Amino acid sequence: DAKTTQPNSMESNEEEPVHLPCNHSTISGTDYIHWYRQLPSQGPEYVIHGLTSNVNNRMASLAIAEDRKSSTLILHRATLRDAAVYYCILNNDMRFGAGTRLTVKP
Amino acid sequence: EPEVTQTPSHQVTQMGQEVILRCVPISNHLYFYWYRQILGQKVEFLVSFYNNEISEKSEIFDDQFSVERPDGSNFTLKIRSTKLEDSAMYFCASSGFGRVSGYTFGSGTRLTVV
């Protein structure tokens, strides 16, 4: 089973920021935290990953807690195209859980 | 942007038949993976492959399954004798530095066993 815990679903309004939480209390010192998303009828898509420091890329930001037992994926301005299932995964496991289904309302 | 290409996009096969799902990973990637997703369920890990051998496999990946990199570009998943419960989307992925780097997934092959 996946070693991360995420809420089953979240809602956001278009053009507002979204914070998607993930708990990984059993994370090891060598685990990278990966985030993927899966749009309807598509394969998983890499979003971002990090080890200890917060990370930014063109898609999102990743905020990692100081104790690394939790992290938050931040979409700065949600668009309708961001509606997807978001998965938080530890790289030493690379098993997908159920993820968080994000709904974006216009 | 480089892509992982999977063919065919949809395959229908009769129960008991052999199927081969094909993938062309990103050209400079060295680590390859197969996942599957039964309709309405989560994405499940099947197998990882590096340096021409399986590096890890899940309990799903039994003797009916095999993987091969027959040449420098293709990565295949073979199911020897398909069962109804093998019906699923099969996703191929590749990465440049194994689990440290992000995986790039293909768009999948929908396998329907009838």
Coordinates of C-alpha atoms in Angstrom, one line a residue:
Chain A
D1 CA 0.0 0.0 0.0
A2 CA 1.0 3.6 -0.6
K3 CA 3.0 5.3 2.3
T4 CA 1.3 8.6 1.9
T5 CA -2.1 9.9 3.0
Q6 CA -4.1 12.5 1.1
P7 CA -7.7 13.8 1.3
N8 CA -10.0 12.0 -1.2
S9 CA -11.2 15.2 -2.8
M10 CA -10.9 19.0 -2.8
E11 CA -12.6 21.8 -4.6
S12 CA -11.2 25.1 -5.8
N13 CA -12.5 28.1 -7.7
E14 CA -10.8 29.1 -10.9
E15 CA -7.9 31.5 -10.7
E16 CA -7.6 30.9 -6.9
P17 CA -4.6 29.2 -5.2
V18 CA -5.0 25.6 -4.3
H19 CA -3.1 23.9 -1.5
L20 CA -3.1 20.1 -1.7
P21 CA -1.8 18.4 1.5
C22 CA 0.0 15.1 1.9
N23 CA 1.1 13.3 5.0
H24 CA 4.1 10.9 4.9
S25 CA 4.9 10.3 8.5
T26 CA 7.1 7.2 7.8
I27 CA 9.3 9.0 5.3
S28 CA 13.0 7.9 5.4
G29 CA 15.9 10.2 5.0
T30 CA 16.5 9.2 1.4
D31 CA 12.9 9.5 0.2
Y32 CA 12.2 12.1 -2.4
I33 CA 8.6 13.4 -2.4
H34 CA 7.1 13.2 -5.9
W35 CA 3.8 14.7 -7.1
Y36 CA 2.0 13.5 -10.2
R37 CA -1.4 14.2 -11.6
Q38 CA -3.7 12.3 -13.8
L39 CA -6.1 14.2 -16.1
P40 CA -9.2 12.3 -17.2
S41 CA -8.5 9.5 -19.7
Q42 CA -4.7 10.2 -19.6
G43 CA -1.6 8.7 -18.1
P44 CA 0.0 10.1 -14.9
E45 CA 1.9 13.4 -15.5
Y46 CA 5.0 14.4 -13.5
V47 CA 4.4 17.7 -11.6
I48 CA 7.3 18.3 -9.2
H49 CA 9.5 16.6 -6.7
G50 CA 11.8 17.6 -3.8
L51 CA 13.9 16.3 -0.9
T52 CA 14.1 18.9 1.8
S53 CA 13.9 22.4 0.4
N54 CA 10.8 24.0 -1.1
V55 CA 10.8 23.7 -4.9
N56 CA 9.2 25.7 -7.7
N57 CA 8.7 25.0 -11.3
R58 CA 6.4 26.3 -14.1
M59 CA 3.6 24.0 -13.0
A60 CA 3.5 24.3 -9.2
S61 CA 5.4 24.8 -5.9
L62 CA 6.2 22.2 -3.4
A63 CA 6.4 23.1 0.3
I64 CA 8.0 20.5 2.5
A65 CA 7.6 20.6 6.3
E66 CA 10.8 20.9 8.3
D67 CA 10.4 17.4 9.7
R68 CA 9.5 16.1 6.2
K69 CA 6.5 14.3 7.5
S70 CA 4.2 16.3 5.4
S71 CA 4.2 18.4 2.2
T72 CA 1.9 20.6 0.3
L73 CA 1.5 21.0 -3.5
I74 CA 0.6 24.6 -4.4
L75 CA -1.1 25.6 -7.6
H76 CA -0.9 29.3 -7.6
R77 CA -3.8 30.0 -9.9
A78 CA -6.1 27.0 -10.6
T79 CA -7.5 26.7 -14.1
L80 CA -10.2 24.4 -15.3
R81 CA -7.4 22.3 -16.9
D82 CA -5.9 21.6 -13.5
A83 CA -8.9 19.4 -12.6
A84 CA -7.3 16.0 -12.1
V85 CA -6.4 13.4 -9.5
Y86 CA -3.2 14.5 -7.7
Y87 CA -0.9 11.8 -6.3
C88 CA 1.8 12.3 -3.7
I89 CA 4.4 9.5 -3.8
L90 CA 7.6 8.6 -2.0
N91 CA 10.2 7.7 -4.6
N92 CA 11.6 4.7 -2.7
D93 CA 8.2 3.2 -3.0
M94 CA 6.7 4.6 -6.2
R95 CA 3.3 3.1 -5.4
F96 CA 0.3 5.2 -6.2
G97 CA -2.5 5.7 -3.6
A98 CA -6.0 6.9 -4.3
G99 CA -4.8 10.5 -4.6
T100 CA -6.8 13.7 -4.2
R101 CA -9.4 14.5 -6.9
L102 CA -9.3 18.2 -7.5
T103 CA -12.4 19.9 -8.9
V104 CA -12.1 23.4 -10.2
K105 CA -15.2 25.5 -10.4
P106 CA -15.5 28.3 -12.9
Chain B
E1 CA 9.1 18.0 -25.2
P2 CA 10.2 14.3 -25.3
E3 CA 7.5 11.8 -25.0
V4 CA 7.0 8.1 -24.1
T5 CA 5.1 6.5 -27.0
Q6 CA 2.8 3.5 -26.5
T7 CA 1.2 1.3 -29.2
P8 CA -1.4 0.3 -29.8
S9 CA -3.7 2.7 -28.0
H10 CA -6.4 0.1 -27.7
Q11 CA -6.2 -3.7 -28.1
V12 CA -8.9 -6.2 -27.9
T13 CA -7.9 -9.9 -27.4
Q14 CA -9.6 -13.2 -26.7
M15 CA -9.1 -14.8 -23.3
G16 CA -6.1 -17.1 -23.4
Q17 CA -4.3 -15.3 -26.2
E18 CA -0.9 -13.7 -25.9
V19 CA -0.5 -9.9 -26.2
I20 CA 2.5 -7.7 -26.5
L21 CA 2.2 -4.1 -25.5
R22 CA 4.9 -1.8 -26.9
C23 CA 6.6 1.3 -25.6
V24 CA 9.2 3.6 -26.9
P25 CA 10.8 5.4 -23.9
I26 CA 12.6 8.7 -24.0
S27 CA 15.8 8.1 -25.9
N28 CA 18.4 8.9 -23.2
H29 CA 16.4 7.4 -20.3
L30 CA 17.8 4.2 -18.7
Y31 CA 15.0 3.2 -16.3
F32 CA 11.8 1.7 -17.5
Y33 CA 8.5 0.8 -15.8
W34 CA 5.1 -0.7 -16.4
Y35 CA 2.0 0.2 -14.4
R36 CA -1.6 -0.7 -15.0
Q37 CA -4.9 0.8 -14.0
I38 CA -8.1 -1.2 -13.9
L39 CA -11.1 1.0 -14.7
G40 CA -12.1 3.1 -11.7
Q41 CA -9.2 1.9 -9.6
K42 CA -5.8 3.2 -8.6
V43 CA -2.6 3.0 -10.7
E44 CA -0.7 -0.1 -9.8
F45 CA 3.0 -0.8 -10.1
L46 CA 4.0 -3.9 -12.2
V47 CA 7.7 -3.9 -12.8
S48 CA 10.8 -1.8 -13.1
F49 CA 13.7 -2.6 -15.6
Y50 CA 17.2 -1.3 -15.7
N51 CA 20.4 -2.5 -17.4
N52 CA 18.5 -5.2 -19.2
E53 CA 17.1 -6.9 -16.2
I54 CA 14.1 -6.6 -13.9
S55 CA 15.1 -4.5 -10.8
E56 CA 11.7 -4.9 -9.0
K57 CA 8.4 -6.4 -9.6
S58 CA 5.1 -6.5 -7.7
E59 CA 2.9 -9.4 -6.7
I60 CA 0.8 -8.7 -9.8
F61 CA 3.7 -9.5 -12.1
D62 CA 3.5 -13.2 -12.1
D63 CA 4.8 -15.8 -14.5
Q64 CA 2.2 -14.7 -17.1
F65 CA 4.0 -11.4 -17.5
S66 CA 7.4 -10.7 -19.0
V67 CA 9.3 -7.6 -20.2
E68 CA 11.9 -7.2 -22.8
R69 CA 14.0 -4.5 -24.4
P70 CA 14.5 -6.2 -27.8
D71 CA 16.5 -3.3 -29.3
G72 CA 17.8 0.1 -28.3
S73 CA 14.5 1.8 -28.5
N74 CA 11.5 -0.5 -27.6
F75 CA 10.4 -1.8 -24.2
T76 CA 7.7 -4.4 -24.3
L77 CA 5.3 -6.1 -21.9
K78 CA 4.0 -9.5 -22.8
I79 CA 1.1 -11.3 -21.2
R80 CA 1.3 -14.9 -22.2
S81 CA -2.3 -16.1 -21.7
T82 CA -4.6 -13.3 -21.0
K83 CA -7.4 -13.4 -18.5
L84 CA -10.6 -11.3 -18.2
E85 CA -9.1 -9.6 -15.2
D86 CA -6.1 -8.4 -17.2
S87 CA -8.4 -5.8 -18.9
A88 CA -7.0 -2.5 -17.9
M89 CA -5.0 0.6 -19.0
Y90 CA -1.3 -0.3 -19.2
F91 CA 1.1 2.6 -18.8
C92 CA 4.8 2.6 -19.6
A93 CA 7.1 5.1 -18.0
S94 CA 10.8 6.0 -18.2
S95 CA 13.2 8.0 -16.1
G96 CA 16.7 9.3 -16.5
F97 CA 18.0 8.7 -13.0
G98 CA 15.8 6.0 -11.6
R99 CA 13.6 6.9 -8.7
V100 CA 15.5 10.1 -7.9
S101 CA 14.2 11.8 -11.0
G102 CA 10.6 12.2 -12.2
Y103 CA 9.0 9.6 -14.4
T104 CA 7.6 10.4 -17.8
F105 CA 4.5 8.3 -18.6
G106 CA 3.0 7.3 -21.9
S107 CA -0.7 7.8 -22.7
G108 CA -1.3 4.1 -22.2
T109 CA -2.7 1.1 -24.0
R110 CA -6.2 0.1 -23.2
L111 CA -6.3 -3.7 -23.1
T112 CA -9.7 -5.4 -23.3
V113 CA -9.9 -9.2 -22.9
V114 CA -13.1 -10.8 -24.1

